mmCIF file of C-alpha atoms and ligand atoms in Angstrom:
data_model
loop_
_atom_site.group_PDB
_atom_site.id
_atom_site.type_symbol
_atom_site.label_atom_id
_atom_site.label_comp_id
_atom_site.label_asym_id
_atom_site.label_seq_id
_atom_site.Cartn_x
_atom_site.Cartn_y
_atom_site.Cartn_z
ATOM 1 C CA MET A 1 0.000 0.000 0.000
ATOM 2 C CA GLU A 2 1.349 3.381 -0.957
ATOM 3 C CA LYS A 3 1.717 5.850 1.902
ATOM 4 C CA LYS A 4 0.073 9.188 1.106
ATOM 5 C CA ASN A 5 -2.272 10.118 3.941
ATOM 6 C CA CYS A 6 -1.470 7.476 6.618
ATOM 7 C CA LEU A 7 -5.201 6.866 6.956
ATOM 8 C CA ILE A 8 -7.138 3.612 6.461
ATOM 9 C CA LEU A 9 -10.932 3.702 6.524
ATOM 10 C CA ALA A 10 -12.590 0.904 8.529
ATOM 11 C CA LEU A 11 -15.816 0.546 6.561
ATOM 12 C CA ASP A 12 -18.003 -1.261 9.086
ATOM 13 C CA VAL A 13 -21.351 -0.344 7.600
ATOM 14 C CA THR A 14 -23.505 -3.260 6.529
ATOM 15 C CA ASP A 15 -25.114 -2.147 3.277
ATOM 16 C CA ARG A 16 -23.687 -1.582 -0.180
ATOM 17 C CA GLU A 17 -25.284 1.803 -0.819
ATOM 18 C CA ASN A 18 -23.841 3.411 2.321
ATOM 19 C CA ALA A 19 -20.519 1.652 1.839
ATOM 20 C CA LEU A 20 -20.043 2.972 -1.691
ATOM 21 C CA ARG A 21 -21.291 6.470 -0.804
ATOM 22 C CA ILE A 22 -18.888 6.800 2.134
ATOM 23 C CA ALA A 23 -15.988 5.218 0.251
ATOM 24 C CA ASN A 24 -16.486 7.630 -2.656
ATOM 25 C CA GLU A 25 -16.672 10.626 -0.322
ATOM 26 C CA VAL A 26 -13.437 9.819 1.500
ATOM 27 C CA SER A 27 -11.394 8.109 -1.212
ATOM 28 C CA GLU A 28 -9.078 11.097 -1.721
ATOM 29 C CA TYR A 29 -8.110 11.038 1.983
ATOM 30 C CA VAL A 30 -7.535 7.324 2.566
ATOM 31 C CA ASP A 31 -4.743 5.040 1.394
ATOM 32 C CA SER A 32 -6.834 1.898 1.844
ATOM 33 C CA ILE A 33 -10.297 0.689 2.828
ATOM 34 C CA LYS A 34 -10.564 -2.012 5.476
ATOM 35 C CA VAL A 35 -13.526 -4.321 5.059
ATOM 36 C CA GLY A 36 -14.543 -6.878 7.661
ATOM 37 C CA TYR A 37 -17.298 -9.263 8.605
ATOM 38 C CA PRO A 38 -20.057 -6.630 9.059
ATOM 39 C CA LEU A 39 -19.977 -5.506 5.420
ATOM 40 C CA VAL A 40 -19.056 -8.815 3.805
ATOM 41 C CA LEU A 41 -21.722 -10.719 5.749
ATOM 42 C CA GLY A 42 -24.198 -7.983 4.858
ATOM 43 C CA GLU A 43 -23.438 -7.703 1.172
ATOM 44 C CA GLY A 44 -21.247 -10.618 0.129
ATOM 45 C CA LEU A 45 -17.608 -10.826 -0.895
ATOM 46 C CA GLY A 46 -18.379 -9.090 -4.224
ATOM 47 C CA ILE A 47 -18.298 -5.737 -2.417
ATOM 48 C CA VAL A 48 -14.504 -6.094 -2.213
ATOM 49 C CA LYS A 49 -14.148 -5.789 -5.984
ATOM 50 C CA GLU A 50 -16.364 -2.703 -6.122
ATOM 51 C CA LEU A 51 -14.422 -0.966 -3.356
ATOM 52 C CA ALA A 52 -11.077 -1.983 -4.851
ATOM 53 C CA GLU A 53 -11.867 0.332 -7.769
ATOM 54 C CA LEU A 54 -11.681 3.241 -5.304
ATOM 55 C CA ALA A 55 -8.763 2.185 -3.075
ATOM 56 C CA PRO A 56 -6.793 -0.943 -2.137
ATOM 57 C CA VAL A 57 -8.867 -3.141 0.155
ATOM 58 C CA ILE A 58 -7.643 -4.779 3.375
ATOM 59 C CA ALA A 59 -9.764 -7.808 4.265
ATOM 60 C CA ASP A 60 -10.026 -7.852 8.054
ATOM 61 C CA PHE A 61 -11.052 -11.459 8.569
ATOM 62 C CA LYS A 62 -8.631 -12.036 11.464
ATOM 63 C CA VAL A 63 -7.828 -15.399 9.940
ATOM 64 C CA ALA A 64 -7.254 -17.941 12.733
ATOM 65 C CA ASP A 65 -7.416 -21.562 11.659
ATOM 66 C CA ILE A 66 -5.282 -24.542 10.699
ATOM 67 C CA PRO A 67 -2.856 -23.943 7.806
ATOM 68 C CA ASN A 68 -5.015 -25.616 5.151
ATOM 69 C CA THR A 69 -8.135 -23.638 6.050
ATOM 70 C CA ASP A 70 -6.114 -20.421 6.285
ATOM 71 C CA ARG A 71 -4.789 -21.111 2.789
ATOM 72 C CA LEU A 72 -8.293 -21.577 1.419
ATOM 73 C CA ILE A 73 -9.550 -18.383 3.113
ATOM 74 C CA CYS A 74 -6.629 -16.276 1.853
ATOM 75 C CA GLU A 75 -7.029 -17.592 -1.685
ATOM 76 C CA GLN A 76 -10.693 -16.562 -1.720
ATOM 77 C CA VAL A 77 -9.889 -13.151 -0.264
ATOM 78 C CA PHE A 78 -7.209 -12.402 -2.860
ATOM 79 C CA LYS A 79 -9.278 -13.798 -5.741
ATOM 80 C CA ALA A 80 -12.046 -11.423 -4.651
ATOM 81 C CA GLY A 81 -9.679 -8.485 -5.231
ATOM 82 C CA ALA A 82 -8.362 -7.704 -1.746
ATOM 83 C CA ASP A 83 -4.897 -6.222 -1.607
ATOM 84 C CA ALA A 84 -4.198 -7.482 1.908
ATOM 85 C CA VAL A 85 -5.535 -9.722 4.656
ATOM 86 C CA ILE A 86 -5.403 -9.431 8.452
ATOM 87 C CA THR A 87 -4.601 -12.676 10.266
ATOM 88 C CA HIS A 88 -4.214 -13.683 13.862
ATOM 89 C CA GLY A 89 -0.854 -14.974 15.030
ATOM 90 C CA PHE A 90 -1.845 -16.982 18.096
ATOM 91 C CA THR A 91 -2.667 -19.976 15.897
ATOM 92 C CA GLY A 92 1.079 -20.489 15.409
ATOM 93 C CA ARG A 93 3.848 -20.177 12.869
ATOM 94 C CA ASP A 94 2.580 -22.886 10.514
ATOM 95 C CA SER A 95 -0.789 -21.162 10.132
ATOM 96 C CA LEU A 96 0.865 -17.796 9.544
ATOM 97 C CA ASP A 97 3.331 -19.315 7.062
ATOM 98 C CA SER A 98 0.388 -20.626 5.095
ATOM 99 C CA CYS A 99 -1.133 -17.118 4.799
ATOM 100 C CA VAL A 100 2.217 -15.541 3.881
ATOM 101 C CA LYS A 101 2.809 -18.179 1.197
ATOM 102 C CA VAL A 102 -0.545 -17.494 -0.482
ATOM 103 C CA ALA A 103 0.043 -13.742 -0.242
ATOM 104 C CA GLU A 104 3.423 -14.157 -1.946
ATOM 105 C CA GLU A 105 1.829 -16.216 -4.728
ATOM 106 C CA TYR A 106 -0.724 -13.460 -5.354
ATOM 107 C CA GLY A 107 1.682 -10.571 -4.694
ATOM 108 C CA ARG A 108 -0.445 -9.336 -1.778
ATOM 109 C CA ASP A 109 0.081 -8.308 1.854
ATOM 110 C CA VAL A 110 -0.437 -9.911 5.272
ATOM 111 C CA TYR A 111 -0.858 -8.001 8.537
ATOM 112 C CA VAL A 112 -0.758 -9.883 11.846
ATOM 113 C CA VAL A 113 -2.691 -8.870 14.977
ATOM 114 C CA THR A 114 -0.411 -8.332 17.998
ATOM 115 C CA GLU A 115 -2.298 -6.742 20.931
ATOM 116 C CA MET A 116 -5.874 -5.628 20.279
ATOM 117 C CA SER A 117 -7.049 -2.071 20.862
ATOM 118 C CA HIS A 118 -10.104 -2.613 23.089
ATOM 119 C CA PRO A 119 -9.812 -2.910 26.919
ATOM 120 C CA GLY A 120 -10.076 -6.715 26.787
ATOM 121 C CA GLY A 121 -7.184 -6.731 24.331
ATOM 122 C CA VAL A 122 -4.730 -6.825 27.218
ATOM 123 C CA GLU A 123 -6.220 -9.917 28.929
ATOM 124 C CA PHE A 124 -4.713 -12.591 26.720
ATOM 125 C CA PHE A 125 -2.698 -10.663 24.115
ATOM 126 C CA ARG A 126 -0.489 -8.548 26.410
ATOM 127 C CA PRO A 127 1.827 -11.406 27.467
ATOM 128 C CA VAL A 128 2.257 -12.694 23.898
ATOM 129 C CA ALA A 129 2.111 -9.523 21.770
ATOM 130 C CA GLU A 130 5.890 -9.172 21.449
ATOM 131 C CA THR A 131 6.309 -12.871 20.605
ATOM 132 C CA ILE A 132 3.645 -12.593 17.913
ATOM 133 C CA ALA A 133 5.299 -9.435 16.538
ATOM 134 C CA GLN A 134 8.645 -11.252 16.333
ATOM 135 C CA MET A 135 6.968 -14.208 14.624
ATOM 136 C CA ALA A 136 5.360 -11.868 12.081
ATOM 137 C CA ALA A 137 8.817 -10.480 11.267
ATOM 138 C CA ASP A 138 10.391 -13.945 11.055
ATOM 139 C CA ALA A 139 7.584 -15.225 8.828
ATOM 140 C CA GLY A 140 7.977 -12.368 6.339
ATOM 141 C CA ALA A 141 4.607 -10.722 6.971
ATOM 142 C CA THR A 142 4.078 -7.222 5.574
ATOM 143 C CA GLY A 143 3.285 -5.789 8.960
ATOM 144 C CA VAL A 144 1.370 -5.962 12.207
ATOM 145 C CA VAL A 145 -1.750 -4.474 13.767
ATOM 146 C CA ALA A 146 -1.045 -2.638 17.040
ATOM 147 C CA PRO A 147 -3.288 -0.536 19.303
ATOM 148 C CA ALA A 148 -3.697 3.232 18.837
ATOM 149 C CA THR A 149 -5.296 3.205 22.289
ATOM 150 C CA ARG A 150 -1.843 2.392 23.739
ATOM 151 C CA PRO A 151 0.864 4.294 21.851
ATOM 152 C CA GLU A 152 3.465 2.977 24.292
ATOM 153 C CA ARG A 153 2.698 -0.542 23.050
ATOM 154 C CA VAL A 154 3.149 0.601 19.463
ATOM 155 C CA ARG A 155 6.569 1.875 20.515
ATOM 156 C CA ASP A 156 7.403 -1.485 22.154
ATOM 157 C CA ILE A 157 6.289 -3.411 19.080
ATOM 158 C CA ARG A 158 8.195 -1.118 16.705
ATOM 159 C CA LYS A 159 11.391 -1.901 18.645
ATOM 160 C CA ILE A 160 10.824 -5.597 18.016
ATOM 161 C CA ILE A 161 9.925 -5.517 14.317
ATOM 162 C CA GLY A 162 12.351 -2.767 13.287
ATOM 163 C CA ASN A 163 11.618 -0.650 10.233
ATOM 164 C CA ASP A 164 11.082 -3.392 7.674
ATOM 165 C CA LEU A 165 7.529 -4.167 8.745
ATOM 166 C CA HIS A 166 4.615 -1.742 8.735
ATOM 167 C CA ILE A 167 2.343 -0.990 11.668
ATOM 168 C CA ILE A 168 -1.340 -0.329 11.029
ATOM 169 C CA SER A 169 -3.141 0.944 14.097
ATOM 170 C CA PRO A 170 -6.850 0.920 15.001
ATOM 171 C CA GLY A 171 -8.396 2.623 18.015
ATOM 172 C CA VAL A 172 -8.390 6.292 17.000
ATOM 173 C CA GLY A 173 -11.462 8.413 17.793
ATOM 174 C CA ALA A 174 -14.359 6.247 19.003
ATOM 175 C CA GLN A 175 -12.022 4.063 21.099
ATOM 176 C CA GLY A 176 -10.183 7.103 22.475
ATOM 177 C CA GLY A 177 -6.829 6.988 20.680
ATOM 178 C CA SER A 178 -5.151 10.008 19.076
ATOM 179 C CA ALA A 179 -3.993 9.713 15.468
ATOM 180 C CA ALA A 180 -1.077 12.110 15.942
ATOM 181 C CA ASP A 181 0.109 10.333 19.112
ATOM 182 C CA VAL A 182 0.189 6.888 17.540
ATOM 183 C CA ILE A 183 1.911 8.085 14.353
ATOM 184 C CA ASN A 184 4.530 9.745 16.582
ATOM 185 C CA ALA A 185 4.883 6.434 18.439
ATOM 186 C CA GLY A 186 5.830 4.653 15.224
ATOM 187 C CA ALA A 187 2.643 3.582 13.449
ATOM 188 C CA ASP A 188 2.602 3.913 9.660
ATOM 189 C CA TRP A 189 -1.161 4.121 9.255
ATOM 190 C CA VAL A 190 -4.130 4.694 11.543
ATOM 191 C CA ILE A 191 -7.330 2.745 10.963
ATOM 192 C CA VAL A 192 -10.477 4.772 11.649
ATOM 193 C CA GLY A 193 -14.085 3.627 11.431
ATOM 194 C CA ARG A 194 -16.921 5.191 13.420
ATOM 195 C CA SER A 195 -15.416 8.683 13.669
ATOM 196 C CA ILE A 196 -15.559 8.828 9.881
ATOM 197 C CA TYR A 197 -18.525 6.733 8.753
ATOM 198 C CA ASN A 198 -20.876 8.007 11.503
ATOM 199 C CA SER A 199 -19.958 11.636 10.820
ATOM 200 C CA ASP A 200 -22.402 13.984 9.040
ATOM 201 C CA SER A 201 -19.516 14.658 6.683
ATOM 202 C CA PRO A 202 -17.209 11.653 6.347
ATOM 203 C CA ALA A 203 -14.927 13.619 4.012
ATOM 204 C CA ASP A 204 -14.498 16.460 6.530
ATOM 205 C CA ALA A 205 -13.867 13.959 9.340
ATOM 206 C CA ALA A 206 -11.231 12.146 7.278
ATOM 207 C CA MET A 207 -9.594 15.429 6.227
ATOM 208 C CA LYS A 208 -9.409 16.565 9.868
ATOM 209 C CA ILE A 209 -7.667 13.338 10.917
ATOM 210 C CA CYS A 210 -5.171 13.745 8.058
ATOM 211 C CA ASN A 211 -4.491 17.334 9.099
ATOM 212 C CA ASP A 212 -4.030 16.285 12.756
ATOM 213 C CA MET A 213 -1.438 13.672 11.789
ATOM 214 C CA LYS A 214 0.520 15.824 9.342
ATOM 215 C CA CYS A 215 1.821 12.534 8.002
HETATM 216 P P1 XMP B 301 -13.466 2.140 15.066
HETATM 217 O O1 XMP B 301 -14.915 2.328 14.735
HETATM 218 O O2 XMP B 301 -13.222 1.802 16.499
HETATM 219 O O3 XMP B 301 -13.050 0.863 14.189
HETATM 220 O O4 XMP B 301 -12.608 3.276 14.592
HETATM 221 C C1 XMP B 301 -11.833 0.187 14.346
HETATM 222 C C2 XMP B 301 -11.762 -0.908 13.337
HETATM 223 O O5 XMP B 301 -10.594 -1.669 13.525
HETATM 224 C C3 XMP B 301 -10.928 -2.989 13.949
HETATM 225 N N1 XMP B 301 -10.086 -3.227 15.100
HETATM 226 C C4 XMP B 301 -9.048 -4.049 15.137
HETATM 227 N N2 XMP B 301 -8.546 -4.857 14.223
HETATM 228 N N3 XMP B 301 -6.829 -5.470 15.718
HETATM 229 C C5 XMP B 301 -7.450 -5.580 14.534
HETATM 230 O O6 XMP B 301 -6.978 -6.364 13.690
HETATM 231 C C6 XMP B 301 -7.286 -4.676 16.674
HETATM 232 O O7 XMP B 301 -6.719 -4.562 17.746
HETATM 233 C C7 XMP B 301 -8.454 -3.937 16.369
HETATM 234 N N4 XMP B 301 -9.139 -3.034 17.073
HETATM 235 C C8 XMP B 301 -10.133 -2.616 16.257
HETATM 236 C C9 XMP B 301 -12.386 -3.004 14.278
HETATM 237 O O8 XMP B 301 -12.962 -4.248 13.974
HETATM 238 C C10 XMP B 301 -12.896 -1.910 13.386
HETATM 239 O O9 XMP B 301 -13.098 -2.398 12.082
#
């Protein structure tokens, strides 16, 4: 993904009409559109191809299965037109290797969840976040997902992965994180959903976040 605005839209609306309207309104401010279960379960995987005409799509399916099933999921995601997939890492190196291998075959990207951004994200992830980050680096993933709600954790994770991997960071706005703070802590992109798609003017909301970050 090319870095222009350091902003990824999390498009968690559930209907095609709203999704395309919002994506069109903000496309000049975002480097990618993240699509997850809410929209794909609402409208089907075909929505990925439509959105990919506006911006590269990250498929946030938090893939977490045995290697063979992970392979099948990633193949479907990339065939549908997604530029990248988000996977979990707690399933182990063999599962992650399977996702990375498919991504390499398709020339696409893999981002691995380290510690999640919500309060419960510390319960199980905190003790293993660094190990997962190191595994993501060793496995040749494109990058990791780290919490904008805890910029200090982004800093910790950056120290582990170095500068070769990217950090994409959700938790800005509705979850309380600051875009500028987490970019200063070492994130490459912030991921923002509700603060943009629930705004009366998604374009103005996206522009304001870009201006705050001065990325
Ligand atoms: P909001 O509305 O809170 O949306 O701006 C955030 C988006 O990011 C997803 N999310 C995460 N994804 N690791 C992830 O891989 C995380 O720690 C994490 N926290 C939030 C969330 O599903 C929504 O799409």
